Amino acid sequence: MMGRPPCCDKVGIKKGPWTPEEDIILVSYIQQHGPGNWRLVPINTGLMRCSKSCRLRWTNYLRPGIKRGNFTYTEEAIIVHLQSLLGNRWAAIASYLPQRTDNDIKNYWNTHLKKKLRRFQASVDCYMNSTSSGSSSTTSHELLSGGYQNPRHHQIPSAYASSTENISRLLQGWVMKSKITQEDEVQSIITSDSYKASSSSFAPPVLSNEELESLIPLGNGSSSSSNNNNINNDNNNNNNNGGCIGAWEKSQCTVDNQNPPLFMLEKWLLDESGVPADAAPLF
DNA sequence: AATGCTTTCAACCGCAGGCTA
DNA sequence: TTAGCCTGCGGTTGAAAGCAT
């Protein structure tokens, strides 16, 4: 006999948003059996979902340890840097941010970061035009493609928030009868043989803060503290020149028309993130 | 208040590579 | 060796919410 039986019958498969009841069923099942063997999940649970949908729901939303919303400046910088190195390989990028899913990073890139980078490009162009001999600047990456329309900063729709709350509520019940903490439970799951066997691809490198910081390129090769000063010093400039790179930067940096200094981008991200000037960034 | 446009993000689709019978 | 399933990935879609008029 060749091949395997089909994973699920396409007829009668439910699509669309998951209900809290479905989430409970899925979480309960995975509590008992561990993630993986997705073909069996709809069969054994009675969920009218295909195995793919179950895996996606678990991987992107129900899996413990996922951090939702509010990307930090550090995370943004890491994503931008890795995207420039790896391209749109979201799974690879997500492996450096274990609390984030590839889908979340992809969405965040498409809805926020591309716009920020586009505005950054506009600022660099403005600066280049004001100083140079005319050659138009570009970054070395394809980061700046995509539309820019009427940005709204860091909004979290109420539906998104309520959905997160629902999931949190679901997982609040995820406690063993004993006094094992949820962290212990998560740990016990991810170290279980069934989990390891079934989710070998979910083994992201867990990086220390130092390692995470090392992923972020430093502008001008200068020290953290000096860069930090640079960023903070320039916060005011940028607000008074119609979006152009400020005079301070003009005097401080040597601009390569092909590759605007990374610290410009870092500073831009910092400004766009609304991080207070006294909040110490990593560089 | 009503309407239409824009933005966001959860979920789906289709493909590729690996695996299995 | 081969046919076909399983899993993971990246691109895309569409419903819902926000915003502007």
Coordinates of C-alpha atoms (C1' of nucleotides) in Angstrom, one line a residue:
Chain A
M1 CA 0.0 0.0 0.0
M2 CA 1.3 3.4 -1.0
G3 CA 1.1 6.6 1.0
R4 CA -1.0 7.5 3.9
P5 CA -4.7 8.2 4.5
P6 CA -5.7 11.8 4.0
C7 CA -5.4 14.0 7.1
C8 CA -8.9 15.2 7.0
D9 CA -12.0 15.4 4.9
K10 CA -12.4 18.8 3.4
V11 CA -16.2 18.5 3.5
G12 CA -17.7 20.1 6.6
I13 CA -14.5 21.7 7.7
K14 CA -15.2 24.9 9.7
K15 CA -13.3 28.1 8.8
G16 CA -12.9 31.5 10.3
P17 CA -12.3 32.8 13.8
W18 CA -11.9 30.3 16.6
T19 CA -14.4 30.4 19.4
P20 CA -13.4 30.2 23.1
E21 CA -15.1 26.8 23.2
E22 CA -12.9 25.5 20.4
D23 CA -9.8 27.0 22.1
I24 CA -10.7 25.2 25.3
I25 CA -11.1 21.9 23.5
L26 CA -7.8 22.3 21.7
V27 CA -5.9 23.5 24.8
S28 CA -7.3 20.6 26.8
Y29 CA -6.3 18.1 24.2
I30 CA -2.8 19.4 23.9
Q31 CA -2.5 19.5 27.7
Q32 CA -3.1 15.7 27.7
H33 CA -1.2 14.7 24.5
G34 CA 1.2 17.4 23.8
P35 CA 1.4 19.3 20.5
G36 CA 2.0 17.5 17.3
N37 CA 0.4 14.7 15.4
W38 CA -2.0 17.3 14.1
R39 CA -3.8 15.0 11.9
L40 CA -5.2 13.3 14.9
V41 CA -6.3 16.4 16.7
P42 CA -9.6 17.1 14.8
I43 CA -10.3 13.4 14.8
N44 CA -9.8 12.9 18.5
T45 CA -11.3 16.2 19.7
G46 CA -14.3 16.4 17.4
L47 CA -13.3 19.8 16.3
M48 CA -14.6 20.6 12.8
R49 CA -11.2 22.1 11.9
C50 CA -8.5 20.8 9.6
S51 CA -5.3 19.8 11.2
K52 CA -3.5 22.8 9.7
S53 CA -5.9 25.2 11.3
C54 CA -5.4 23.5 14.7
R55 CA -1.6 23.7 14.4
L56 CA -1.8 27.3 13.4
R57 CA -4.1 28.2 16.3
W58 CA -1.9 26.5 18.8
T59 CA 1.4 27.8 17.3
N60 CA 0.4 31.4 16.9
Y61 CA -2.1 32.0 19.8
L62 CA -2.6 29.3 22.4
R63 CA 1.0 28.1 22.9
P64 CA 2.3 29.2 26.3
G65 CA 5.0 31.9 26.4
I66 CA 3.7 34.0 23.5
K67 CA 4.0 37.7 24.0
R68 CA 1.3 39.7 22.1
G69 CA 1.3 43.3 21.0
N70 CA 3.5 46.2 22.1
F71 CA 6.7 45.4 20.3
T72 CA 9.6 47.0 22.1
Y73 CA 12.2 49.2 20.5
T74 CA 14.7 46.5 20.9
E75 CA 12.5 44.0 19.2
E76 CA 11.8 46.4 16.4
A77 CA 15.5 47.0 15.9
I78 CA 16.3 43.3 15.9
I79 CA 13.5 42.6 13.3
V80 CA 14.7 45.4 11.1
H81 CA 18.3 44.2 11.3
L82 CA 17.4 40.5 10.7
Q83 CA 15.1 41.4 7.9
S84 CA 17.8 43.2 6.2
L85 CA 20.1 40.2 6.6
L86 CA 17.6 37.4 6.0
G87 CA 14.9 38.9 3.9
N88 CA 11.3 37.9 4.5
R89 CA 12.2 34.7 6.3
W90 CA 9.9 35.3 9.2
A91 CA 10.4 31.9 10.8
A92 CA 14.1 32.4 10.9
I93 CA 13.6 35.9 12.3
A94 CA 11.1 34.6 14.9
S95 CA 13.7 32.1 16.1
Y96 CA 15.6 35.0 17.5
L97 CA 12.6 36.3 19.3
P98 CA 11.2 33.2 21.0
Q99 CA 8.2 35.0 22.5
R100 CA 7.0 36.2 19.1
T101 CA 5.5 34.2 16.3
D102 CA 6.5 34.4 12.7
N103 CA 3.0 35.5 11.9
D104 CA 3.1 38.3 14.4
I105 CA 6.4 39.5 13.2
K106 CA 5.3 39.3 9.6
N107 CA 2.1 41.3 10.4
Y108 CA 4.1 43.8 12.4
W109 CA 6.5 44.3 9.6
N110 CA 3.8 44.8 7.0
T111 CA 1.7 47.1 9.1
H112 CA 4.2 49.1 11.1
L113 CA 7.8 48.7 10.3
K114 CA 7.6 49.1 6.5
K115 CA 5.9 52.5 7.1
K116 CA 8.4 53.6 9.6
L117 CA 11.2 52.7 7.3
R118 CA 9.6 54.5 4.4
R119 CA 9.4 57.6 6.5
F120 CA 13.0 57.1 7.4
Q121 CA 13.9 56.8 3.8
A122 CA 12.0 60.1 3.1
S123 CA 14.0 61.8 5.8
V124 CA 17.3 60.5 4.4
D125 CA 16.3 61.6 1.0
C126 CA 15.4 65.0 2.4
Y127 CA 18.8 65.2 4.0
M128 CA 20.6 64.0 0.9
N129 CA 18.8 66.6 -1.2
S130 CA 19.7 69.3 1.2
T131 CA 23.4 68.5 1.3
S132 CA 24.4 66.8 -1.8
S133 CA 25.4 66.7 -5.2
G134 CA 22.2 65.3 -6.3
S135 CA 22.5 61.6 -6.2
S136 CA 19.5 60.1 -4.7
S137 CA 20.0 57.9 -1.8
T138 CA 18.8 54.5 -1.2
T139 CA 19.3 52.0 1.6
S140 CA 21.0 48.9 0.7
H141 CA 17.9 46.8 1.4
E142 CA 14.5 46.4 0.0
L143 CA 13.1 47.5 3.3
L144 CA 11.5 50.6 2.1
S145 CA 9.1 49.3 -0.4
G146 CA 5.4 49.4 0.3
G147 CA 2.8 52.0 0.8
Y148 CA 2.6 54.8 3.3
Q149 CA -0.8 56.1 4.2
N150 CA -2.1 57.9 7.1
P151 CA -0.2 56.1 9.9
R152 CA -1.7 55.5 13.3
H153 CA 0.9 54.7 15.9
H154 CA 0.7 51.7 18.2
Q155 CA -3.0 51.2 18.2
I156 CA -4.3 48.0 19.6
P157 CA -7.8 47.5 18.5
S158 CA -10.2 46.6 21.2
A159 CA -11.0 43.3 19.5
Y160 CA -7.4 42.3 19.6
A161 CA -7.2 43.2 23.2
S162 CA -10.3 41.3 24.1
S163 CA -9.2 38.3 22.1
T164 CA -6.0 38.3 24.0
E165 CA -7.9 38.5 27.3
N166 CA -10.0 35.5 26.2
I167 CA -6.9 33.5 25.6
S168 CA -5.4 34.6 28.9
R169 CA -8.6 33.5 30.6
L170 CA -8.5 30.2 28.9
L171 CA -4.9 29.6 30.0
Q172 CA -5.7 30.7 33.6
G173 CA -7.4 27.4 34.1
W174 CA -4.2 25.7 33.0
V175 CA -3.1 24.7 36.4
M176 CA -2.4 21.3 37.7
K177 CA -4.2 20.0 40.8
S178 CA -1.0 20.3 42.7
K179 CA 0.8 23.5 43.4
I180 CA 2.8 23.4 40.2
T181 CA 3.0 26.8 38.7
Q182 CA 2.0 27.5 35.2
E183 CA 5.7 28.1 34.4
D184 CA 6.5 24.6 35.7
E185 CA 3.7 23.2 33.6
V186 CA 4.9 24.9 30.5
Q187 CA 8.4 23.7 31.3
S188 CA 7.2 20.2 31.8
I189 CA 5.4 20.3 28.5
I190 CA 8.3 21.6 26.5
T191 CA 10.7 19.2 28.0
S192 CA 8.4 16.2 27.5
D193 CA 9.4 13.6 25.1
S194 CA 6.2 13.9 23.1
Y195 CA 6.7 17.7 22.8
K196 CA 10.3 17.3 21.8
A197 CA 9.4 14.6 19.3
S198 CA 6.6 16.5 17.8
S199 CA 7.8 20.0 17.7
S200 CA 11.5 19.8 16.9
S201 CA 11.2 22.9 14.7
F202 CA 10.1 24.9 17.7
A203 CA 13.4 25.0 19.4
P204 CA 14.4 28.7 19.1
P205 CA 17.7 29.8 20.5
V206 CA 17.1 31.4 23.8
L207 CA 19.3 34.4 23.9
S208 CA 20.6 36.4 26.7
N209 CA 20.2 40.2 26.7
E210 CA 23.8 40.5 25.6
E211 CA 23.3 38.2 22.8
L212 CA 20.1 40.0 21.7
E213 CA 21.9 43.2 21.8
S214 CA 24.7 41.8 19.7
L215 CA 22.2 41.2 16.9
I216 CA 21.6 44.9 16.6
P217 CA 24.1 46.8 14.5
L218 CA 25.8 49.7 16.1
G219 CA 26.0 52.9 14.2
N220 CA 29.4 54.4 13.4
G221 CA 31.0 51.7 15.5
S222 CA 30.8 53.9 18.5
S223 CA 30.1 52.8 22.0
S224 CA 26.7 52.3 23.5
S225 CA 26.9 55.3 25.6
S226 CA 28.0 57.7 22.9
N227 CA 25.3 56.4 20.6
N228 CA 22.8 56.8 23.3
N229 CA 23.8 60.4 23.7
N230 CA 23.5 60.9 20.0
I231 CA 20.1 59.6 19.9
N232 CA 18.9 61.6 22.8
N233 CA 20.5 64.8 21.7
D234 CA 18.8 64.7 18.5
N235 CA 15.3 64.2 19.6
N236 CA 14.5 67.8 19.4
N237 CA 16.1 68.5 16.1
N238 CA 13.9 66.1 14.3
N239 CA 10.8 67.8 15.4
N240 CA 11.6 71.1 13.9
N241 CA 12.7 70.5 10.4
G242 CA 9.8 68.9 8.7
G243 CA 11.0 65.4 9.1
C244 CA 14.5 66.0 7.8
I245 CA 17.6 64.7 9.5
G246 CA 18.6 67.4 11.9
A247 CA 21.5 69.7 11.8
W248 CA 23.3 67.9 14.6
E249 CA 23.4 64.7 12.6
K250 CA 24.6 66.6 9.6
S251 CA 27.6 67.7 11.5
Q252 CA 28.2 64.4 13.2
C253 CA 28.1 61.9 10.5
T254 CA 29.6 61.1 7.2
V255 CA 26.9 59.9 5.0
D256 CA 27.4 57.2 2.5
N257 CA 24.8 57.8 -0.2
Q258 CA 24.3 54.1 -0.6
N259 CA 24.0 53.2 3.1
P260 CA 22.7 55.9 5.4
P261 CA 24.3 55.4 8.9
L262 CA 22.5 52.8 10.8
F263 CA 22.3 54.9 13.9
M264 CA 20.1 57.2 11.9
L265 CA 17.7 54.4 11.5
E266 CA 18.0 53.4 15.1
K267 CA 17.3 56.9 16.2
W268 CA 14.4 57.1 13.8
L269 CA 12.9 53.9 15.2
L270 CA 13.4 55.3 18.7
D271 CA 11.6 58.4 17.9
E272 CA 8.8 56.6 16.2
S273 CA 8.5 54.2 19.1
G274 CA 7.7 57.1 21.4
V275 CA 10.4 56.0 23.8
P276 CA 11.1 58.7 26.3
A277 CA 14.4 60.4 25.8
D278 CA 15.6 59.3 29.2
A279 CA 14.8 55.7 28.5
A280 CA 18.1 54.1 27.9
P281 CA 18.2 52.4 24.5
L282 CA 20.6 49.6 23.8
F283 CA 22.9 51.8 21.7
Chain B
dA1 C1' -25.7 59.8 13.5
dA2 C1' -24.5 57.9 9.1
dT3 C1' -21.5 56.6 5.7
dG4 C1' -17.4 55.4 3.5
dC5 C1' -12.5 54.8 3.7
dT6 C1' -8.3 53.0 6.0
dT7 C1' -5.8 50.0 9.0
dT8 C1' -5.0 45.9 11.5
dC9 C1' -4.4 41.2 12.2
dA10 C1' -6.3 36.4 12.6
dA11 C1' -6.8 33.0 9.5
dC12 C1' -6.5 30.8 5.1
dC13 C1' -4.1 29.3 0.8
dG14 C1' -0.8 27.2 -1.9
dC15 C1' 3.7 25.5 -2.3
dA16 C1' 8.0 23.0 -1.1
dG17 C1' 10.7 19.7 1.2
dG18 C1' 10.7 15.8 4.1
dC19 C1' 8.8 11.6 5.4
dT20 C1' 6.4 7.1 5.1
dA21 C1' 4.1 3.0 3.5
Chain C
dT1 C1' 11.3 3.7 -6.3
dT2 C1' 7.0 6.0 -6.1
dA3 C1' 2.8 8.1 -4.6
dG4 C1' 0.9 10.8 -1.6
dC5 C1' 0.6 12.6 3.2
dC6 C1' 2.6 15.8 6.9
dT7 C1' 4.5 19.9 8.3
dG8 C1' 6.3 24.4 8.0
dC9 C1' 6.6 28.6 5.6
dG10 C1' 5.5 33.0 3.3
dG11 C1' 2.0 35.6 0.8
dT12 C1' -2.6 37.0 0.8
dT13 C1' -7.3 37.9 2.2
dG14 C1' -11.3 39.7 4.5
dA15 C1' -13.9 40.9 8.7
dA16 C1' -13.8 44.1 12.3
dA17 C1' -12.6 48.3 14.3
dG18 C1' -11.0 53.0 14.0
dC19 C1' -11.1 57.3 11.8
dA20 C1' -12.6 61.2 8.8
dT21 C1' -16.2 63.7 6.7

